[in-house]
Amino acid sequence: MKRSIFIIIHILSVLLFAAGLVVLHDYSAVDYGLTWIDKPVFEESVQFSGMVADDIHNIKRLAVLKAAFEDDGAFSEDNLIVSAVTRNGNMGYTVGDMLTLAGRFGYTMDADTHGISAYGAGNDAANYEVRVTYKEYDPFYFDNIEPGPSQGVTTVKELSLEVMKALAEYYNLSSIYDQQLTNFVYSINFTDTSGEELAVSNTTMSPMEIRSLGKYISVNSEFSIDTNIQPQPDGIIAVSNTLEFDTSEEDVLNIGVDTTYIYNDRYKAAADSFEGSVGRVRRWLMFLVIGAVMSIVSLVPVVRGTGDRQRQYAMDRLPIESMVFLFGLLSIVIYYLFKLTVYNTVELVAAQRDWAFWRMLGRWLIIYTFAVIILSSVWRRARDGGVFRNSLAHGIVEALTDEQSGSAAWNAFKSFAAMVLLNFAGCFGILWFYMHRMEQGNYYIAFILLSIILAAVDIYIYTRLYKHTKQRASLRTAVREISEGETGLTLPLEEYSGNELELARSLNSISDGLDRAIHEQVKAERLKADLITNVSHDIRTPLTSIINYVDLIKREDIDNEKIREYVDVLDKKSARLKNLTEDLLEASKASSGNVKLEMTRLDMVELASQAGGEFEDKFAARRLELELNTPEQHAYVLADGRHLWRVFENLYNNAAKYALEGTRVYADVYSRDNNYVFTIKNVSSEKLNISPDELTERFVRGDESRSTEGSGLGLSIAKSLTKLMGGELVIEIDGDLYKASVVLPRHEEPAETTVTTGTLEIE
Amino acid sequence: MQQTILVCDDEKEIVEAISIYLEGEGYKILKAYDGLEALEILDKQRVDLVIIDVMMPGLDGIHTTLKIREKLDVPVIILSAKSEDTDKILGLNIGADDYISKPFNPLELVARVKSQLRRYMQLGNIGGNSSQAVFKCGGLTINDDNKEVFVDGEPIKLTPIEYNILLLLVRNAGKVFSIDEIYEQIWNEEAIGADNTVAVHIRHIREKIEINPREPRYLKVVWGVGYKIEKQ
């Protein structure tokens, strides 16, 4: 909960930082960055000086275009604009000529916007190749390209378009600088290519008046610059690709900007937005710093708070190298997905110069997210026992330094390397001999010999591998057999070699030890059983005397009422002692020795009837009514009659003893799935506040207070006897309703009696 | 004529108790406390029945019985604290006539003693009667002419149904009859469903003809299959 708050804070501060970056990027001035924000006045900012520089550059271009398209200060179609060598010899084209040609090729220029459009197919058949020798609108073109035969070669179609474009540029620039009202005032003197003086100006103001406008630049014929614009705009007196300044005048250049901005032009707009942007940039700079600090601060709890100890992170289980590699890979995949999808949408929403910035920002955010995830995992690793605990490097180092696995690694590598080396050398030798077999007769034999030797060696190595694999397979079988309880297993040692021999020897001694342990256990069990048997035999002899003499006392005429009572107690207790010794004997026999099973087909319906007959008087004595229900005529199962009788006897006995007097006892035999089920149900005379499991546990009776007969062993012996015969004895208790079920698999076809032995398992 | 019984056990109290019971029945009792003593007495006196313990110092019961059997065919009842089937089988195989495990019911002991003595004394009396209608099975005899049943010569009272069931089983000694088969044979009706009528009759018969109905000598229960009379 707390951590998720930190995560949200962290994400927000990272986004704040990113947003700060975006805003500052938008406001940064080219080459000057954010140096301007401490300047509160627009006229002293880099933006201002940049605007002036742009204007100067444009005016210089305008001068070139004026020289080309104007005659005496006005546009003239008769001006010679291009000279070229054509198939008809040297030709001079006027502006009018070129515009006519352009029209012929389907180009037109809009009269207002000066936009050029091409319509129709044009008459390309009229196109021909020309070699331009001079362009009035680009007089320095030929100075800037390599001389050669293809110099200036173009088609007349392209040439006409180029002229039309230059004309459009002329119109645009002169409309900005000469025709519109502007706060920018200029007056520049040039000398054109033919040496004529050319004054370009949009003002009639004297240099002094220009200076008084506010911001100015003045360059005299000595090219010394006088300006109050800081920083000084670039390229004021640079002359590349433009006309030369006319140094015959006193000033070659006078530029002024009316800082009262009387005209509503781009200078005014820029000045207006400047102050606002300074505030905004300062604010965002603050946000950027806050975002950066907060993201660093919140990164700590985000990383530290990661992962409660109970939770296991799948990524933490990976070795650190794999994790870093995997997440690096994932970030690359996501980056490419980003590139495929949103990368190009940047071009729709942002200016071209910002594309790179936006893309970098996206890339950076992706990388940062993954870095945080990886960092969190690293932190968790560090907290839970070391960053390199489960690293591959650590594993390799451990494997190599650990004696056992180190030697295993070395051994595996040794044989592998030997094999590879041998084969490599062999193949190389064979090739070498093969290549030289023509030159020297002997080499031919060597080639064949070496091939045979190499094949033989490889076959030998294979058979060794095969042998070891086979030995390992037989070891595996042996281990499985031992784990499945096989005892007395001894591997023939002569069939094994090398490591497998060692394994086989160890396995033999394990098997031997196991065998001995089992024998000892069996012996101990038998000893215990014998002890119990002997003890109960020894108890019987004195018990016989006790019972007999108690009986004899009872036969005497005793007047004393008390003595008669005492003798009764002795009689009952000695009878109980007798039962106990018998049960004890039974239990020891059952839990230690093997029980003989004579499995034969018998009928549970018959058995239930027989049991009913046997217990008829006992039930009658307690006024219990036995209801036997058998939907099936017969219920054949495979069982040992005597043992199954023991089970039934026990269940009937319990019913006879513990059922509520005067109630009905229900016995049913029915078929269910693949089984026959015998159930006996009765209402207990006492509360059954005990679980069925406890009821069958050794020496536990339904209720101690109910009766002092029996030792409680009966039910648990019955249960294990049923289990031994492949069935199940289920006791269910529902309130005072007691229900016991004997479930045995059906066995319809007659069967021969089979004798087996089994061991009883008594809980 | 008073019959003489030799009781042999290393526990004096047990010998004493048995003597009291048997003297009460009118038998003359000779006492021995080990096998050698018993053999000595048998050498000197006429004895009609021997009760002998197995585990005794000196000569044990098994060896004593073997010695007795070398000369005498007097009934021998083995008395032992060992109750395993194998012990009983061993005892009966070496020549004992009956086997009673400790601690025993005095009444059962007396009954078994009487039974053995009757057979010993009266053997051949009834056997001489070679009527076709007499069926014998060990100590069990059925005279179908006058519908009489004897166990070791003692007449037994049975109801007509009990008699018919017993006759069916004795005539087919060794064969196992299921409840349904018995029902069909005796009642001459088809058996419908399970019913414990037959089983109750069988138990009653057992109670009448067996000394210990829980360990029957004649009428055996084959659990889950039916009933049979053991061929003897």
Coordinates of C-alpha atoms in Angstrom, one line a residue, chain A residues 537 540-541 543-545 547-549 551-552 555 578 585 589 602-603 605-607 609-610 612-614 616-617 626 628 630 633 641 645 649, chain B residues 11 13-14 16-17 20-21 81-84 102-104 106-107 178-180 194-196 199-200 203 206 214 221-227:
Chain A
H537 CA 1.0 -68.5 28.1
R540 CA -2.7 -68.5 31.7
T541 CA -1.6 -71.1 34.1
L543 CA -5.2 -67.7 35.7
T544 CA -6.6 -71.2 35.3
S545 CA -6.2 -71.7 39.1
I547 CA -10.8 -69.0 37.6
N548 CA -11.2 -72.6 38.9
Y549 CA -10.9 -71.7 42.5
D551 CA -15.7 -71.2 40.6
L552 CA -15.2 -73.6 43.5
R555 CA -20.2 -73.6 44.5
K578 CA -8.8 -64.3 30.2
L585 CA -2.1 -63.0 21.7
K589 CA 0.2 -62.7 16.1
L602 CA -17.9 -67.1 -0.9
D603 CA -21.3 -65.5 -0.6
V605 CA -25.5 -63.1 1.6
E606 CA -24.9 -66.6 3.0
L607 CA -22.4 -65.2 5.5
S609 CA -27.5 -65.2 7.2
Q610 CA -25.1 -67.4 9.1
G612 CA -27.7 -63.7 11.8
G613 CA -28.3 -67.3 13.0
E614 CA -25.3 -67.3 15.3
E616 CA -30.0 -64.6 17.0
D617 CA -30.0 -65.3 20.8
L626 CA -32.3 -57.9 13.1
L628 CA -31.6 -58.5 6.9
T630 CA -30.4 -58.6 0.4
Q633 CA -29.7 -63.6 -4.3
G641 CA -14.1 -67.5 5.1
W645 CA -16.3 -64.4 9.6
E649 CA -18.6 -61.6 14.1
Chain B
E11 CA 0.6 -76.8 39.1
E13 CA -3.6 -76.1 42.6
I14 CA -4.8 -77.0 39.1
E16 CA -6.4 -80.0 43.1
A17 CA -9.2 -78.0 41.4
I20 CA -12.5 -81.4 43.3
Y21 CA -14.7 -81.1 40.2
A81 CA -1.9 -73.1 28.1
K82 CA -1.1 -73.1 24.4
S83 CA -4.2 -72.5 22.3
E84 CA -2.7 -72.3 18.8
K102 CA -6.2 -73.2 29.7
P103 CA -7.9 -71.4 31.2
F104 CA -10.8 -73.8 30.8
P106 CA -14.7 -76.5 34.6
L107 CA -18.1 -77.6 33.2
S178 CA -25.8 -73.8 1.6
I179 CA -28.7 -72.3 3.6
D180 CA -30.8 -72.3 0.4
A194 CA -32.0 -64.4 2.9
D195 CA -33.3 -65.6 6.1
N196 CA -31.6 -66.7 9.3
A199 CA -28.9 -70.7 10.6
V200 CA -30.7 -70.5 13.9
R203 CA -26.9 -73.2 16.0
R206 CA -24.8 -77.4 17.5
R214 CA -18.0 -72.4 19.4
V221 CA -19.7 -73.9 9.6
V222 CA -18.1 -73.1 6.3
W223 CA -18.3 -69.3 6.5
G224 CA -19.9 -67.7 3.5
V225 CA -20.6 -71.1 1.9
G226 CA -22.7 -73.3 4.1
Y227 CA -22.6 -76.1 6.7

